[in-house]
CSV table of C-alpha atoms in Angstrom, one decimal:
chain,number,residue,atom,x,y,z
F,1,VAL,CA,69.8,-2.2,3.5
F,2,SER,CA,71.7,-0.4,1.2
F,3,SER,CA,68.9,3.6,-0.1
F,4,VAL,CA,69.1,2.0,-2.2
F,5,THR,CA,67.2,-0.9,-2.3
F,6,THR,CA,64.7,1.1,0.2
F,7,ALA,CA,64.2,3.7,-3.0
F,8,TRP,CA,63.0,0.8,-4.9
F,9,MET,CA,61.7,-1.8,-2.2
F,10,ALA,CA,59.0,1.8,-2.0
F,11,VAL,CA,58.7,1.5,-5.9
F,12,ILE,CA,58.4,-2.2,-6.1
F,13,THR,CA,55.8,-1.6,-3.3
F,14,ARG,CA,53.5,1.1,-5.0
F,15,GLU,CA,53.8,-0.6,-8.7
F,16,VAL,CA,52.1,-3.8,-6.7
F,17,ILE,CA,49.7,-1.4,-4.5
F,18,HIS,CA,48.5,-0.1,-8.1
F,19,GLN,CA,47.6,-4.4,-9.4
F,20,VAL,CA,45.7,-5.1,-7.3
F,21,ASN,CA,42.8,-4.3,-5.0
F,22,ILE,CA,43.6,-5.8,-1.6
F,23,PRO,CA,46.1,-4.3,1.9
F,24,VAL,CA,50.3,-4.7,0.7
F,25,GLY,CA,52.6,-5.0,3.0
F,26,LEU,CA,55.9,-5.2,3.4
F,27,ASN,CA,58.8,-6.8,5.4
F,28,VAL,CA,63.0,-6.0,4.5
F,29,LEU,CA,64.9,-8.4,6.0
F,30,PHE,CA,66.6,-8.4,8.4
F,31,ASN,CA,64.3,-6.5,10.9
F,32,ASP,CA,65.9,-3.1,8.8
F,33,TRP,CA,62.4,-1.6,10.7
F,34,LYS,CA,63.6,2.4,9.1
F,35,ALA,CA,63.2,0.6,5.7
F,36,GLU,CA,60.2,-1.7,6.2
F,37,MET,CA,59.0,2.9,7.6
F,38,ALA,CA,60.2,4.7,5.0
F,39,ALA,CA,59.8,2.5,1.5
F,40,ALA,CA,56.0,1.5,3.0
F,41,SER,CA,55.1,5.9,3.6
F,42,ALA,CA,56.8,7.0,0.7
F,43,SER,CA,55.0,3.9,-1.6
F,44,ASP,CA,51.6,4.1,0.2
F,45,ALA,CA,51.1,0.8,2.4
F,46,GLN,CA,48.8,0.0,4.8
F,47,PHE,CA,51.6,-2.2,6.9
F,48,ILE,CA,55.1,-3.9,7.4
F,49,ARG,CA,56.8,-6.7,9.3
F,50,VAL,CA,58.6,-6.0,12.3
F,51,ASP,CA,60.7,-8.7,12.8
F,52,VAL,CA,62.3,-7.5,16.6
F,53,LEU,CA,59.3,-5.0,18.2
F,54,VAL,CA,60.1,-5.3,21.8
F,55,ASP,CA,62.6,-7.7,22.9
F,56,PRO,CA,66.1,-7.8,22.3
F,57,SER,CA,67.1,-10.5,20.5
F,58,TRP,CA,70.1,-13.2,19.3
F,59,SER,CA,69.6,-14.6,15.1
F,60,ASP,CA,72.5,-16.6,13.2
F,61,ARG,CA,73.2,-13.0,11.2
F,62,GLY,CA,74.3,-10.9,15.2
F,63,SER,CA,72.3,-9.8,17.7
F,64,LEU,CA,68.9,-7.4,17.0
F,65,ASP,CA,68.0,-4.7,19.1
F,66,ALA,CA,63.9,-3.7,20.1
F,67,SER,CA,63.2,-2.2,17.2
F,68,ALA,CA,60.3,-0.4,19.3
F,69,PRO,CA,61.1,3.1,21.2
F,70,GLY,CA,63.1,4.4,17.2
F,71,LEU,CA,60.4,2.7,14.6
F,72,LEU,CA,57.7,4.6,16.7
F,73,ARG,CA,59.9,7.9,17.0
F,74,LEU,CA,59.9,7.5,12.9
F,75,ARG,CA,56.3,6.9,12.7
F,76,ALA,CA,55.3,9.7,14.5
F,77,ALA,CA,57.7,12.2,12.1
F,78,LEU,CA,56.5,11.2,8.5
F,79,ARG,CA,53.2,10.9,10.3
F,80,SER,CA,53.2,7.3,9.2
F,81,LYS,CA,49.3,5.6,9.0
F,82,VAL,CA,51.5,2.3,8.3
F,83,ALA,CA,50.2,-0.3,10.6
F,84,VAL,CA,52.9,-2.4,12.7
F,85,LEU,CA,52.4,-5.7,12.5
F,86,ALA,CA,54.8,-7.8,14.6
F,87,ASP,CA,56.2,-10.5,15.1
F,88,ILE,CA,57.0,-12.3,18.4
F,89,GLN,CA,60.2,-14.2,19.9
F,90,GLY,CA,60.3,-15.2,15.6
F,91,LYS,CA,61.5,-17.0,14.0
F,92,TYR,CA,65.9,-17.6,14.0
F,93,THR,CA,65.8,-15.2,17.1
F,94,VAL,CA,66.3,-15.4,21.0
F,95,PRO,CA,65.1,-12.7,22.7
F,96,CYS,CA,68.4,-11.8,25.2
F,97,SER,CA,66.5,-12.1,28.3
F,98,PRO,CA,64.1,-15.0,28.6
F,99,ARG,CA,61.0,-14.3,28.8
F,100,ASP,CA,57.6,-15.7,28.8
F,101,LEU,CA,55.9,-15.5,24.8
F,102,ALA,CA,52.7,-13.5,26.5
F,103,ASP,CA,54.0,-11.1,28.6
F,104,SER,CA,56.1,-10.6,25.2
F,105,ALA,CA,53.1,-10.7,23.4
F,106,HIS,CA,51.3,-8.3,25.8
F,107,ASP,CA,54.2,-6.0,25.8
F,108,ALA,CA,53.9,-5.6,22.0
F,109,GLN,CA,50.9,-4.3,22.1
F,110,HIS,CA,50.6,-1.7,25.0
F,111,ARG,CA,54.5,-0.6,24.6
F,112,GLY,CA,55.4,-1.3,21.5
F,113,LEU,CA,51.5,-0.7,20.0
F,114,ALA,CA,51.9,-2.9,17.6
F,115,ASP,CA,48.6,-3.5,15.0
F,116,ALA,CA,48.4,-7.2,15.0
F,117,LEU,CA,50.9,-10.1,16.4
F,118,ILE,CA,52.6,-12.9,14.5
F,119,VAL,CA,53.5,-16.5,16.2
F,120,THR,CA,55.9,-18.8,14.2
F,121,GLY,CA,57.7,-21.9,15.0
F,122,VAL,CA,61.3,-21.5,14.9
F,123,GLY,CA,62.1,-21.2,11.1
F,124,THR,CA,60.4,-21.8,7.5
F,125,GLY,CA,58.0,-23.7,7.5
F,126,HIS,CA,58.3,-25.2,10.8
F,127,SER,CA,54.5,-24.7,12.4
F,128,ALA,CA,54.0,-22.7,15.5
F,129,SER,CA,52.2,-24.2,18.5
F,130,VAL,CA,48.4,-24.3,19.0
F,131,GLU,CA,48.2,-23.7,22.7
F,132,ASP,CA,51.8,-20.7,21.9
F,133,VAL,CA,48.1,-19.2,19.5
F,134,ARG,CA,46.0,-19.6,23.1
F,135,ALA,CA,48.1,-18.3,25.2
F,136,ILE,CA,48.8,-14.5,23.7
F,137,LYS,CA,45.5,-14.7,22.6
F,138,LYS,CA,43.9,-14.2,26.4
F,139,ARG,CA,46.4,-11.6,27.0
F,140,VAL,CA,45.9,-9.4,23.7
F,141,SER,CA,43.2,-7.4,21.7
F,142,ILE,CA,44.4,-7.4,18.5
F,143,PRO,CA,44.2,-9.9,15.5
F,144,VAL,CA,47.4,-12.7,16.2
F,145,LEU,CA,48.1,-14.3,12.9
F,146,VAL,CA,50.4,-17.3,12.7
F,147,GLY,CA,53.8,-16.9,10.4
F,148,SER,CA,54.9,-20.4,10.1
F,149,GLY,CA,53.8,-23.7,8.8
F,150,VAL,CA,50.0,-23.6,8.3
F,151,THR,CA,49.8,-26.5,5.8
F,152,PRO,CA,46.5,-28.3,5.0
F,153,GLN,CA,47.1,-30.7,7.6
F,154,ASN,CA,46.3,-28.2,10.0
F,155,ALA,CA,45.1,-25.4,8.2
F,156,GLN,CA,41.3,-25.9,10.3
F,157,GLU,CA,43.2,-26.4,14.3
F,158,MET,CA,45.0,-23.1,13.8
F,159,PHE,CA,42.1,-20.9,12.5
F,160,THR,CA,40.1,-21.7,15.5
F,161,ALA,CA,43.1,-20.2,17.3
F,162,ALA,CA,44.5,-16.9,15.5
F,163,ASP,CA,42.6,-14.3,13.4
F,164,GLY,CA,45.3,-15.5,9.8
F,165,ALA,CA,48.3,-16.3,8.7
F,166,ILE,CA,51.0,-16.0,6.8
F,167,ILE,CA,50.9,-18.6,4.3
F,168,GLY,CA,55.1,-18.1,2.5
F,169,SER,CA,57.0,-21.7,1.2
F,170,TRP,CA,54.1,-24.7,1.6
F,171,LEU,CA,52.7,-22.4,-1.6
F,172,LYS,CA,55.4,-22.8,-3.8
F,173,ARG,CA,56.5,-25.9,-6.1
F,174,ASP,CA,57.7,-29.3,-3.5
F,175,GLY,CA,56.8,-26.5,-0.8
F,176,LYS,CA,60.4,-25.1,-0.8
F,177,LEU,CA,61.0,-21.1,-0.5
F,178,ALA,CA,63.4,-21.0,-3.3
F,179,ASN,CA,60.5,-22.8,-5.8
F,180,PRO,CA,57.6,-20.5,-8.0
F,181,VAL,CA,54.5,-20.7,-7.1
F,182,ASP,CA,52.7,-23.7,-7.7
F,183,VAL,CA,48.5,-22.7,-8.7
F,184,ASN,CA,47.9,-26.2,-7.6
F,185,ARG,CA,48.8,-25.8,-4.6
F,186,VAL,CA,47.2,-22.6,-3.7
F,187,GLN,CA,43.9,-24.3,-4.8
F,188,GLN,CA,44.5,-27.1,-2.8
F,189,PHE,CA,45.3,-24.7,0.4
F,190,MET,CA,42.6,-22.2,-1.2
F,191,ARG,CA,39.9,-25.6,-0.7
F,192,VAL,CA,40.6,-25.9,2.7
F,193,VAL,CA,40.3,-22.2,3.7
F,194,LYS,CA,37.4,-22.0,2.3
F,195,GLU,CA,36.4,-25.4,4.3
F,196,VAL,CA,37.0,-23.2,7.7
F,197,ARG,CA,35.3,-20.7,6.8
F,198,ARG,CA,32.0,-21.8,6.5
């Protein structure tokens, strides 16, 4: 993205951080890890979400290089403590060299130095596989999050395998990403989460 976008991401993120008392992170699509690390470091954000960390991939926007080498050098140069949450063969991407999902997860932790991993379905709102989450959990020792498709109907099953989830489109009016957040859907989802946590 442009330097203007990066600057505004930093300003907006910092304003959000000042308004809440929970960890705040950011993601700059699509896989703009330089902008993410710069904006996160400047704004004191706690984490970034990296779409392609270790597996060079194809996407509908073209090829995406593995970001780990450059990202780790940039984080070290900035002396940043920003955590890296990394998608593993994430939505809208296909690895250039097909490989086992759990192998990619292992590399993301041990070679890409990810702080947490994200498992998704094929696209926004598409559920990740519980079996994939379990397979990854067996290979890594860092948190594993489900990054798409968690609903009140499957939350209990997902949370038997995952350490957490990223919820987006389901919380929007009619479950459509472009719509505003629907407070009733948030409340419905959180009732299920509270039941799961008991």
